[in-house]
């Protein structure tokens, strides 16, 4: 049971328990703390600073950035990069003492949204250094010397990147193979390996590198620590470690500038390291903590960068789509007046409103130092990336054939050169990057299950036998009997002024009731399915989806209330009410699915298909498998796939990676 999520064991080791306030952690166990949805108000001077910067940024984008040229040439002009450095756009998240702008997460999100509404490629290029480049890991885990040396450089002069993914390891971050071995002088590490899909890699001066270090373990003050060793035969394990890598070092080769379906202007690299020598001073934090650091800094991208860029992309498409629906006449009637398209536009408006509400709530939460938002961050990333794709697909349908045509092609005929097809292609990257949806859902479910897993793991431990297991069972019964009864009792909604509006209160009452219902369903699944839940991603996904819907219901209600108060009109409530109406149906279906899973049959079909049981599906065509798309030369150069790195890579019976 402690290994509930099969294949994620090393990431489990790097995972830390929630250390701060979390609305979602309480919601999953039937104890939603609604006061956490009302963090302190944003200081007026802070908001004013963000608005002033956005005004300067908007002027720069309009005057100096040709987004169509970036798409056409697949390059961002150097003068644009230099202008953004001069504005301070690469240092928004870096504190002022280190020559940054020292923005809040909320201001950072606003600026990225604005930039993405003009060019999401530019926004991505600016976001990567501040979300997952060297700035964030150094700020969180680096020494003061590292902060003074590197932060001013990446704030005002040099681009940075993040090197985690490898050719044989995508989202499986724990199994990186790049090695950093301490040399005999004990003063440098020697790096060998490869990294793939490193955004900004071809143009970065500095990279956050995650590599394995052969190390011996020791205990200091009761804490397990690691020390690198030059002789791999003396190592207890090969542990993940984070480094600052100067890309000008000898032995670094950019093997390829990767090209993708969309996001044509990004610089993305396949990098090879051959005996790259790195000073020991370039270790970020502690040896052996690299995976934990990587998972931590990815939260910033998930909470702020990806939702902001997705929101900017969707907002960029919104007004052109309305214009198309109003001006395109079909059969003597504007397109938007036809019910099918009106339904589509209503869905788009609801999704856009919900994306903005959820993003702003999570940004505001991220600015609270006593909050732990890893669950909320993952949900914001998934919701905004998935809904942006749906939103753009709906818009593309409204554009019809024009939505499938490239902007430059339409420009030839003198038509408005709005390229929604480009946005459709670009948006898919945000579903994949910084944690793909199908990877993040089990992570969120894991956090939802965490309190139960921590409590029952001793009972399911292989060492718990006989009288010991009986004692554990009695302890569980004593806890869970009153706990289950408590999940049947209503809990009061706070009486704070923000929750007194009837429309807000009704939605919070529903969230509170459904939170308890969800917690009972989770408990039922654990009791009935036990270890079977380990591979049951259908149930895991449903647990996450219910939490996602409930958080977004709360966000839309509070967002509608703020907008209604500031504008003096109640029309905005229509969007919050519509999201609530449709979410309730999805929630009911998901909770029933947690109890009565109906995934076994389609999963069995998929398994049989995988073993090629349905031969007729490949008949009647020129059959080609994946390897048939390799040239003869490439086939000859192929080497056998590398085996997954051992959890004990140096000596028998060694301990595994530790964070």
PDB file of C-alpha atoms in Angstrom, residues 57 81 359 375 399 453 501 531 556 563 575 589-590 609:
ATOM      1  CA  UNK A  57       5.313  45.969 -21.932  1.00  0.00           C
ATOM      2  CA  UNK A  81      15.299  39.702 -26.601  1.00  0.00           C
ATOM      3  CA  UNK A 359      -5.637  31.300 -12.481  1.00  0.00           C
ATOM      4  CA  UNK A 375      -2.128  20.470  -5.548  1.00  0.00           C
ATOM      5  CA  UNK A 399     -14.014  30.108 -38.450  1.00  0.00           C
ATOM      6  CA  UNK A 453      -2.191   5.991   3.096  1.00  0.00           C
ATOM      7  CA  UNK A 501     -23.863  36.497  -1.073  1.00  0.00           C
ATOM      8  CA  UNK A 531      -3.474  -2.623  -3.681  1.00  0.00           C
ATOM      9  CA  UNK A 556     -15.673  31.184 -10.378  1.00  0.00           C
ATOM     10  CA  UNK A 563     -16.449  41.532 -10.887  1.00  0.00           C
ATOM     11  CA  UNK A 575     -21.019  32.417 -16.467  1.00  0.00           C
ATOM     12  CA  UNK A 589     -20.601  10.873 -12.900  1.00  0.00           C
ATOM     13  CA  UNK A 590     -17.037  10.887 -11.559  1.00  0.00           C
ATOM     14  CA  UNK A 609      -5.033  -4.419 -29.179  1.00  0.00           C
TER      15      UNK A 609
END
